Amino acid sequence: MYALQGIGYTPGLKLFELDKLKLGSMIRRTVKDGPRGIIEDISDGELMIKRIGQSYRQTGAIQGENFFKILLEMKYDGGNPLDYVTNFRRAVRDVRSTKLELQDAIIIILFKLSVKGKAENWYQVVSQAARKITWTAEELYNDFISSNNIKRPTRQGQTQIRGSAHIAESSQGKGFQKNRFEFQTKFVKGQRTRTPNDTNTSQTADNKPKKSVQCWVCDQTGHYANQCPHKGYGVDRGKDDQKQIQFQ
């Protein structure tokens, strides 16, 4: 049509026979192979425009019927709610692209019926709320996504949130081990040692030979000098011990 307007033609303009032939020649040069096959048997430019318009209106009506049938047959299978809403929106756009009138009230009814089988609780809540709340199609889509975006356990022992890419660890049936072995602290020869709590391990502190400890204050075994119960013993011995140490 822009090419026709470029040569001065406007819809409704009265043309003479020669002008109609020129218009027909112009249309043949500008249209593609598909429309050219529709007008190959006529030379009148005005008749060409009428036939092309009628043919494409019929094609649009057939496409609209097919798109509307696809929209009616859509059913939610319990999968990702975001993916389903995206496909439903696309089907609505396809129907409206054929110039068929599709009001929001009809879209809301079709959407609710399409998800009723797998989202019965949501359907009942929304139907009851519709008595007091006026929904738009977009508000209904968003509420459906948020209400059905729940956690479900998977076979791998994880929890996947439907409708998003977030993966969380499951807390059922599995404990969290920080290390391979649990370590215990023991006192051996006055030092702290960390040994794995594993009955199969052979290199543990219990299997190693222990040496006796002798206190230099009371000359008894079993404790160190700082733990000696006879701390005054060394004081009573007096200077004799010091002399012995000096002579030695």
PDB file of C-alpha atoms in Angstrom:
ATOM      1  CA  MET A   1       0.000   0.000   0.000  1.00  0.00           C
ATOM      2  CA  TYR A   2       2.910   2.375   0.661  1.00  0.00           C
ATOM      3  CA  ALA A   3       4.133   1.785  -2.887  1.00  0.00           C
ATOM      4  CA  LEU A   4       0.675   2.596  -4.239  1.00  0.00           C
ATOM      5  CA  GLN A   5       0.494   5.751  -2.165  1.00  0.00           C
ATOM      6  CA  GLY A   6       3.894   6.694  -3.564  1.00  0.00           C
ATOM      7  CA  ILE A   7       2.404   6.980  -7.047  1.00  0.00           C
ATOM      8  CA  GLY A   8      -0.531   9.046  -5.765  1.00  0.00           C
ATOM      9  CA  TYR A   9      -3.143   6.332  -5.217  1.00  0.00           C
ATOM     10  CA  THR A  10      -5.466   6.512  -2.209  1.00  0.00           C
ATOM     11  CA  PRO A  11      -8.321   4.108  -1.334  1.00  0.00           C
ATOM     12  CA  GLY A  12     -11.597   5.266  -2.894  1.00  0.00           C
ATOM     13  CA  LEU A  13      -9.943   7.255  -5.670  1.00  0.00           C
ATOM     14  CA  LYS A  14     -11.942   7.075  -8.929  1.00  0.00           C
ATOM     15  CA  LEU A  15      -9.758   5.703 -11.718  1.00  0.00           C
ATOM     16  CA  PHE A  16     -10.169   5.529 -15.462  1.00  0.00           C
ATOM     17  CA  GLU A  17      -9.579   2.304 -17.383  1.00  0.00           C
ATOM     18  CA  LEU A  18      -6.014   3.255 -18.255  1.00  0.00           C
ATOM     19  CA  ASP A  19      -5.334   4.132 -14.628  1.00  0.00           C
ATOM     20  CA  LYS A  20      -6.686   0.760 -13.523  1.00  0.00           C
ATOM     21  CA  LEU A  21      -4.322  -1.019 -15.911  1.00  0.00           C
ATOM     22  CA  LYS A  22      -1.370   1.030 -14.644  1.00  0.00           C
ATOM     23  CA  LEU A  23      -2.383   0.259 -11.067  1.00  0.00           C
ATOM     24  CA  GLY A  24      -2.591  -3.463 -11.879  1.00  0.00           C
ATOM     25  CA  SER A  25       0.874  -3.386 -13.420  1.00  0.00           C
ATOM     26  CA  MET A  26       2.215  -1.615 -10.359  1.00  0.00           C
ATOM     27  CA  ILE A  27       0.656  -4.208  -8.029  1.00  0.00           C
ATOM     28  CA  ARG A  28       2.179  -7.109  -9.964  1.00  0.00           C
ATOM     29  CA  ARG A  29       5.648  -5.607  -9.654  1.00  0.00           C
ATOM     30  CA  THR A  30       5.408  -4.948  -5.901  1.00  0.00           C
ATOM     31  CA  VAL A  31       3.616  -7.975  -4.425  1.00  0.00           C
ATOM     32  CA  LYS A  32       5.274 -11.304  -3.615  1.00  0.00           C
ATOM     33  CA  ASP A  33       4.746 -14.648  -5.301  1.00  0.00           C
ATOM     34  CA  GLY A  34       1.891 -15.723  -3.023  1.00  0.00           C
ATOM     35  CA  PRO A  35      -0.430 -12.759  -3.629  1.00  0.00           C
ATOM     36  CA  ARG A  36       0.659 -12.625  -7.282  1.00  0.00           C
ATOM     37  CA  GLY A  37      -0.820 -16.086  -7.821  1.00  0.00           C
ATOM     38  CA  ILE A  38      -4.198 -14.862  -6.568  1.00  0.00           C
ATOM     39  CA  ILE A  39      -4.420 -12.008  -9.107  1.00  0.00           C
ATOM     40  CA  GLU A  40      -2.767 -13.624 -12.114  1.00  0.00           C
ATOM     41  CA  ASP A  41      -6.041 -13.878 -14.079  1.00  0.00           C
ATOM     42  CA  ILE A  42      -7.054 -10.202 -13.818  1.00  0.00           C
ATOM     43  CA  SER A  43      -5.520  -6.935 -14.999  1.00  0.00           C
ATOM     44  CA  ASP A  44      -7.736  -4.368 -13.275  1.00  0.00           C
ATOM     45  CA  GLY A  45      -5.871  -2.819 -10.345  1.00  0.00           C
ATOM     46  CA  GLU A  46      -9.004  -2.181  -8.266  1.00  0.00           C
ATOM     47  CA  LEU A  47     -10.185  -5.763  -8.702  1.00  0.00           C
ATOM     48  CA  MET A  48      -6.743  -6.950  -7.650  1.00  0.00           C
ATOM     49  CA  ILE A  49      -6.960  -4.982  -4.398  1.00  0.00           C
ATOM     50  CA  LYS A  50     -10.433  -6.321  -3.625  1.00  0.00           C
ATOM     51  CA  ARG A  51      -9.474  -9.929  -4.296  1.00  0.00           C
ATOM     52  CA  ILE A  52      -6.319  -9.738  -2.216  1.00  0.00           C
ATOM     53  CA  GLY A  53      -8.253  -8.174   0.664  1.00  0.00           C
ATOM     54  CA  GLN A  54     -10.968 -10.837   0.576  1.00  0.00           C
ATOM     55  CA  SER A  55      -8.464 -13.681   0.372  1.00  0.00           C
ATOM     56  CA  TYR A  56      -6.444 -12.513   3.352  1.00  0.00           C
ATOM     57  CA  ARG A  57      -9.523 -11.805   5.426  1.00  0.00           C
ATOM     58  CA  GLN A  58     -10.615 -15.396   4.910  1.00  0.00           C
ATOM     59  CA  THR A  59      -7.133 -16.623   5.791  1.00  0.00           C
ATOM     60  CA  GLY A  60      -7.175 -14.511   8.958  1.00  0.00           C
ATOM     61  CA  ALA A  61     -10.538 -15.941   9.992  1.00  0.00           C
ATOM     62  CA  ILE A  62      -9.272 -19.497   9.520  1.00  0.00           C
ATOM     63  CA  GLN A  63      -6.125 -18.758  11.513  1.00  0.00           C
ATOM     64  CA  GLY A  64      -8.177 -17.147  14.268  1.00  0.00           C
ATOM     65  CA  GLU A  65     -10.311 -20.264  14.556  1.00  0.00           C
ATOM     66  CA  ASN A  66      -7.242 -22.492  14.777  1.00  0.00           C
ATOM     67  CA  PHE A  67      -5.557 -20.274  17.365  1.00  0.00           C
ATOM     68  CA  PHE A  68      -8.709 -20.108  19.475  1.00  0.00           C
ATOM     69  CA  LYS A  69      -8.996 -23.892  19.368  1.00  0.00           C
ATOM     70  CA  ILE A  70      -5.418 -24.192  20.648  1.00  0.00           C
ATOM     71  CA  LEU A  71      -6.244 -21.780  23.469  1.00  0.00           C
ATOM     72  CA  LEU A  72      -9.297 -23.809  24.491  1.00  0.00           C
ATOM     73  CA  GLU A  73      -7.332 -27.066  24.563  1.00  0.00           C
ATOM     74  CA  MET A  74      -4.545 -25.781  26.817  1.00  0.00           C
ATOM     75  CA  LYS A  75      -4.317 -27.618  30.161  1.00  0.00           C
ATOM     76  CA  TYR A  76      -1.911 -27.155  33.056  1.00  0.00           C
ATOM     77  CA  ASP A  77       0.001 -30.389  33.752  1.00  0.00           C
ATOM     78  CA  GLY A  78       1.349 -29.454  37.186  1.00  0.00           C
ATOM     79  CA  GLY A  79       4.790 -28.440  35.921  1.00  0.00           C
ATOM     80  CA  ASN A  80       6.515 -25.085  35.994  1.00  0.00           C
ATOM     81  CA  PRO A  81       3.792 -22.422  36.456  1.00  0.00           C
ATOM     82  CA  LEU A  82       5.917 -19.714  34.828  1.00  0.00           C
ATOM     83  CA  ASP A  83       6.351 -21.742  31.643  1.00  0.00           C
ATOM     84  CA  TYR A  84       2.639 -22.459  31.457  1.00  0.00           C
ATOM     85  CA  VAL A  85       1.688 -18.796  31.898  1.00  0.00           C
ATOM     86  CA  THR A  86       4.176 -17.846  29.167  1.00  0.00           C
ATOM     87  CA  ASN A  87       2.617 -20.338  26.741  1.00  0.00           C
ATOM     88  CA  PHE A  88      -0.893 -19.199  27.653  1.00  0.00           C
ATOM     89  CA  ARG A  89       0.003 -15.568  26.991  1.00  0.00           C
ATOM     90  CA  ARG A  90       1.455 -16.515  23.625  1.00  0.00           C
ATOM     91  CA  ALA A  91      -1.754 -18.317  22.666  1.00  0.00           C
ATOM     92  CA  VAL A  92      -3.798 -15.241  23.618  1.00  0.00           C
ATOM     93  CA  ARG A  93      -1.568 -13.002  21.483  1.00  0.00           C
ATOM     94  CA  ASP A  94      -1.955 -15.354  18.520  1.00  0.00           C
ATOM     95  CA  VAL A  95      -5.739 -15.146  18.753  1.00  0.00           C
ATOM     96  CA  ARG A  96      -5.728 -11.362  19.014  1.00  0.00           C
ATOM     97  CA  SER A  97      -3.313 -11.044  16.092  1.00  0.00           C
ATOM     98  CA  THR A  98      -6.099 -12.287  13.812  1.00  0.00           C
ATOM     99  CA  LYS A  99      -8.285  -9.311  14.854  1.00  0.00           C
ATOM    100  CA  LEU A 100     -10.652 -11.499  16.859  1.00  0.00           C
ATOM    101  CA  GLU A 101     -12.110  -9.778  19.913  1.00  0.00           C
ATOM    102  CA  LEU A 102     -11.020 -11.485  23.105  1.00  0.00           C
ATOM    103  CA  GLN A 103     -11.914  -9.648  26.291  1.00  0.00           C
ATOM    104  CA  ASP A 104     -10.076 -10.017  29.592  1.00  0.00           C
ATOM    105  CA  ALA A 105     -13.133 -11.549  31.262  1.00  0.00           C
ATOM    106  CA  ILE A 106     -13.101 -14.406  28.747  1.00  0.00           C
ATOM    107  CA  ILE A 107      -9.349 -14.862  29.145  1.00  0.00           C
ATOM    108  CA  ILE A 108      -9.714 -15.109  32.934  1.00  0.00           C
ATOM    109  CA  ILE A 109     -12.399 -17.784  32.630  1.00  0.00           C
ATOM    110  CA  LEU A 110     -10.364 -19.794  30.126  1.00  0.00           C
ATOM    111  CA  PHE A 111      -7.233 -19.587  32.267  1.00  0.00           C
ATOM    112  CA  LYS A 112      -8.990 -20.679  35.466  1.00  0.00           C
ATOM    113  CA  LEU A 113     -10.592 -23.645  33.726  1.00  0.00           C
ATOM    114  CA  SER A 114      -7.283 -24.655  32.134  1.00  0.00           C
ATOM    115  CA  VAL A 115      -5.511 -24.964  35.518  1.00  0.00           C
ATOM    116  CA  LYS A 116      -8.403 -26.358  37.555  1.00  0.00           C
ATOM    117  CA  GLY A 117      -7.361 -30.002  37.178  1.00  0.00           C
ATOM    118  CA  LYS A 118      -3.886 -29.592  38.728  1.00  0.00           C
ATOM    119  CA  ALA A 119      -4.486 -26.517  40.915  1.00  0.00           C
ATOM    120  CA  GLU A 120      -7.860 -27.247  42.489  1.00  0.00           C
ATOM    121  CA  ASN A 121      -7.145 -25.399  45.748  1.00  0.00           C
ATOM    122  CA  TRP A 122      -5.981 -22.266  43.945  1.00  0.00           C
ATOM    123  CA  TYR A 123      -9.016 -22.394  41.667  1.00  0.00           C
ATOM    124  CA  GLN A 124     -11.407 -22.525  44.629  1.00  0.00           C
ATOM    125  CA  VAL A 125      -9.683 -19.663  46.458  1.00  0.00           C
ATOM    126  CA  VAL A 126      -9.642 -17.427  43.392  1.00  0.00           C
ATOM    127  CA  SER A 127     -13.258 -18.200  42.539  1.00  0.00           C
ATOM    128  CA  GLN A 128     -14.376 -17.242  46.043  1.00  0.00           C
ATOM    129  CA  ALA A 129     -12.244 -14.096  46.048  1.00  0.00           C
ATOM    130  CA  ALA A 130     -13.724 -13.047  42.697  1.00  0.00           C
ATOM    131  CA  ARG A 131     -16.945 -12.165  44.511  1.00  0.00           C
ATOM    132  CA  LYS A 132     -15.197  -9.257  46.203  1.00  0.00           C
ATOM    133  CA  ILE A 133     -12.159  -8.609  43.997  1.00  0.00           C
ATOM    134  CA  THR A 134     -12.053  -7.624  40.340  1.00  0.00           C
ATOM    135  CA  TRP A 135      -9.151  -9.405  38.691  1.00  0.00           C
ATOM    136  CA  THR A 136      -7.231  -8.479  35.575  1.00  0.00           C
ATOM    137  CA  ALA A 137      -5.596 -11.152  33.454  1.00  0.00           C
ATOM    138  CA  GLU A 138      -2.075 -10.080  34.463  1.00  0.00           C
ATOM    139  CA  GLU A 139      -2.956 -10.068  38.169  1.00  0.00           C
ATOM    140  CA  LEU A 140      -4.377 -13.568  37.814  1.00  0.00           C
ATOM    141  CA  TYR A 141      -1.211 -14.787  36.069  1.00  0.00           C
ATOM    142  CA  ASN A 142       1.052 -13.352  38.778  1.00  0.00           C
ATOM    143  CA  ASP A 143      -1.038 -14.791  41.609  1.00  0.00           C
ATOM    144  CA  PHE A 144      -1.010 -18.225  39.996  1.00  0.00           C
ATOM    145  CA  ILE A 145       2.787 -18.178  39.628  1.00  0.00           C
ATOM    146  CA  SER A 146       3.415 -17.048  43.208  1.00  0.00           C
ATOM    147  CA  SER A 147       0.872 -19.471  44.704  1.00  0.00           C
ATOM    148  CA  ASN A 148       2.222 -22.524  42.880  1.00  0.00           C
ATOM    149  CA  ASN A 149       5.917 -21.678  43.140  1.00  0.00           C
ATOM    150  CA  ILE A 150       6.536 -24.209  45.978  1.00  0.00           C
ATOM    151  CA  LYS A 151       9.276 -26.594  47.037  1.00  0.00           C
ATOM    152  CA  ARG A 152       9.118 -30.226  46.032  1.00  0.00           C
ATOM    153  CA  PRO A 153      11.703 -32.930  46.882  1.00  0.00           C
ATOM    154  CA  THR A 154      13.537 -34.554  44.008  1.00  0.00           C
ATOM    155  CA  ARG A 155      15.017 -38.045  43.753  1.00  0.00           C
ATOM    156  CA  GLN A 156      18.555 -36.834  44.418  1.00  0.00           C
ATOM    157  CA  GLY A 157      17.654 -35.784  47.956  1.00  0.00           C
ATOM    158  CA  GLN A 158      17.496 -32.119  47.023  1.00  0.00           C
ATOM    159  CA  THR A 159      14.703 -29.609  46.949  1.00  0.00           C
ATOM    160  CA  GLN A 160      13.960 -27.674  43.797  1.00  0.00           C
ATOM    161  CA  ILE A 161      11.830 -24.552  43.730  1.00  0.00           C
ATOM    162  CA  ARG A 162       9.597 -24.724  40.670  1.00  0.00           C
ATOM    163  CA  GLY A 163       9.637 -21.703  38.406  1.00  0.00           C
ATOM    164  CA  SER A 164      13.115 -20.632  39.299  1.00  0.00           C
ATOM    165  CA  ALA A 165      16.668 -21.902  39.132  1.00  0.00           C
ATOM    166  CA  HIS A 166      17.270 -22.038  42.922  1.00  0.00           C
ATOM    167  CA  ILE A 167      18.333 -25.422  44.325  1.00  0.00           C
ATOM    168  CA  ALA A 168      18.351 -25.974  48.112  1.00  0.00           C
ATOM    169  CA  GLU A 169      19.720 -28.924  50.059  1.00  0.00           C
ATOM    170  CA  SER A 170      17.157 -31.242  51.571  1.00  0.00           C
ATOM    171  CA  SER A 171      17.171 -31.686  55.326  1.00  0.00           C
ATOM    172  CA  GLN A 172      15.438 -35.080  55.241  1.00  0.00           C
ATOM    173  CA  GLY A 173      17.290 -38.363  55.578  1.00  0.00           C
ATOM    174  CA  LYS A 174      20.797 -36.896  55.519  1.00  0.00           C
ATOM    175  CA  GLY A 175      23.074 -35.423  58.141  1.00  0.00           C
ATOM    176  CA  PHE A 176      25.852 -32.978  57.537  1.00  0.00           C
ATOM    177  CA  GLN A 177      29.401 -34.181  58.248  1.00  0.00           C
ATOM    178  CA  LYS A 178      31.919 -31.435  58.588  1.00  0.00           C
ATOM    179  CA  ASN A 179      34.906 -33.779  58.457  1.00  0.00           C
ATOM    180  CA  ARG A 180      35.397 -37.401  57.605  1.00  0.00           C
ATOM    181  CA  PHE A 181      36.334 -38.212  61.226  1.00  0.00           C
ATOM    182  CA  GLU A 182      35.114 -36.818  64.501  1.00  0.00           C
ATOM    183  CA  PHE A 183      38.101 -35.878  66.633  1.00  0.00           C
ATOM    184  CA  GLN A 184      38.477 -36.169  70.370  1.00  0.00           C
ATOM    185  CA  THR A 185      40.963 -34.380  72.593  1.00  0.00           C
ATOM    186  CA  LYS A 186      43.082 -36.457  74.985  1.00  0.00           C
ATOM    187  CA  PHE A 187      45.964 -35.747  77.336  1.00  0.00           C
ATOM    188  CA  VAL A 188      48.995 -37.946  76.657  1.00  0.00           C
ATOM    189  CA  LYS A 189      52.346 -37.228  78.253  1.00  0.00           C
ATOM    190  CA  GLY A 190      51.171 -33.785  79.249  1.00  0.00           C
ATOM    191  CA  GLN A 191      50.234 -32.798  75.690  1.00  0.00           C
ATOM    192  CA  ARG A 192      46.898 -32.435  73.944  1.00  0.00           C
ATOM    193  CA  THR A 193      46.437 -34.803  71.041  1.00  0.00           C
ATOM    194  CA  ARG A 194      43.631 -35.059  68.500  1.00  0.00           C
ATOM    195  CA  THR A 195      42.752 -38.621  67.562  1.00  0.00           C
ATOM    196  CA  PRO A 196      40.083 -39.793  65.098  1.00  0.00           C
ATOM    197  CA  ASN A 197      37.111 -41.544  66.678  1.00  0.00           C
ATOM    198  CA  ASP A 198      37.345 -44.583  64.434  1.00  0.00           C
ATOM    199  CA  THR A 199      37.523 -48.153  65.751  1.00  0.00           C
ATOM    200  CA  ASN A 200      39.220 -49.365  62.562  1.00  0.00           C
ATOM    201  CA  THR A 201      42.216 -47.057  62.852  1.00  0.00           C
ATOM    202  CA  SER A 202      45.346 -48.594  64.329  1.00  0.00           C
ATOM    203  CA  GLN A 203      47.412 -45.473  64.968  1.00  0.00           C
ATOM    204  CA  THR A 204      45.635 -44.049  67.986  1.00  0.00           C
ATOM    205  CA  ALA A 205      46.976 -42.599  71.203  1.00  0.00           C
ATOM    206  CA  ASP A 206      45.525 -45.478  73.246  1.00  0.00           C
ATOM    207  CA  ASN A 207      47.647 -48.030  71.365  1.00  0.00           C
ATOM    208  CA  LYS A 208      50.898 -46.182  72.015  1.00  0.00           C
ATOM    209  CA  PRO A 209      52.948 -47.136  75.129  1.00  0.00           C
ATOM    210  CA  LYS A 210      52.636 -44.716  78.015  1.00  0.00           C
ATOM    211  CA  LYS A 211      55.582 -43.686  80.242  1.00  0.00           C
ATOM    212  CA  SER A 212      55.307 -42.989  83.970  1.00  0.00           C
ATOM    213  CA  VAL A 213      55.615 -39.422  85.192  1.00  0.00           C
ATOM    214  CA  GLN A 214      57.700 -38.649  88.282  1.00  0.00           C
ATOM    215  CA  CYS A 215      57.335 -35.567  90.436  1.00  0.00           C
ATOM    216  CA  TRP A 216      60.651 -33.922  91.357  1.00  0.00           C
ATOM    217  CA  VAL A 217      59.166 -32.449  94.550  1.00  0.00           C
ATOM    218  CA  CYS A 218      58.088 -35.657  96.313  1.00  0.00           C
ATOM    219  CA  ASP A 219      59.832 -38.210  94.052  1.00  0.00           C
ATOM    220  CA  GLN A 220      56.546 -40.027  93.506  1.00  0.00           C
ATOM    221  CA  THR A 221      55.137 -41.124  90.145  1.00  0.00           C
ATOM    222  CA  GLY A 222      51.757 -40.337  88.656  1.00  0.00           C
ATOM    223  CA  HIS A 223      51.762 -36.539  88.653  1.00  0.00           C
ATOM    224  CA  TYR A 224      53.827 -33.493  87.798  1.00  0.00           C
ATOM    225  CA  ALA A 225      55.400 -31.035  90.181  1.00  0.00           C
ATOM    226  CA  ASN A 226      52.799 -28.337  89.552  1.00  0.00           C
ATOM    227  CA  GLN A 227      50.117 -30.867  90.547  1.00  0.00           C
ATOM    228  CA  CYS A 228      51.964 -32.257  93.575  1.00  0.00           C
ATOM    229  CA  PRO A 229      49.812 -32.639  96.713  1.00  0.00           C
ATOM    230  CA  HIS A 230      52.967 -32.429  98.873  1.00  0.00           C
ATOM    231  CA  LYS A 231      54.152 -28.999  97.819  1.00  0.00           C
ATOM    232  CA  GLY A 232      55.572 -28.299 101.276  1.00  0.00           C
ATOM    233  CA  TYR A 233      57.737 -31.387 101.137  1.00  0.00           C
ATOM    234  CA  GLY A 234      60.484 -29.706  99.203  1.00  0.00           C
ATOM    235  CA  VAL A 235      60.558 -26.806 101.675  1.00  0.00           C
ATOM    236  CA  ASP A 236      61.041 -29.126 104.663  1.00  0.00           C
ATOM    237  CA  ARG A 237      64.013 -30.773 103.068  1.00  0.00           C
ATOM    238  CA  GLY A 238      65.696 -27.406 103.257  1.00  0.00           C
ATOM    239  CA  LYS A 239      69.235 -26.653 102.455  1.00  0.00           C
ATOM    240  CA  ASP A 240      70.414 -30.280 102.392  1.00  0.00           C
ATOM    241  CA  ASP A 241      68.889 -30.794  98.974  1.00  0.00           C
ATOM    242  CA  GLN A 242      70.528 -27.637  97.702  1.00  0.00           C
ATOM    243  CA  LYS A 243      73.923 -28.795  99.043  1.00  0.00           C
ATOM    244  CA  GLN A 244      73.523 -32.152  97.413  1.00  0.00           C
ATOM    245  CA  ILE A 245      72.725 -30.478  94.153  1.00  0.00           C
ATOM    246  CA  GLN A 246      75.796 -28.231  94.460  1.00  0.00           C
ATOM    247  CA  PHE A 247      78.128 -31.191  95.260  1.00  0.00           C
ATOM    248  CA  GLN A 248      76.707 -33.159  92.399  1.00  0.00           C
TER     249      GLN A 248
END
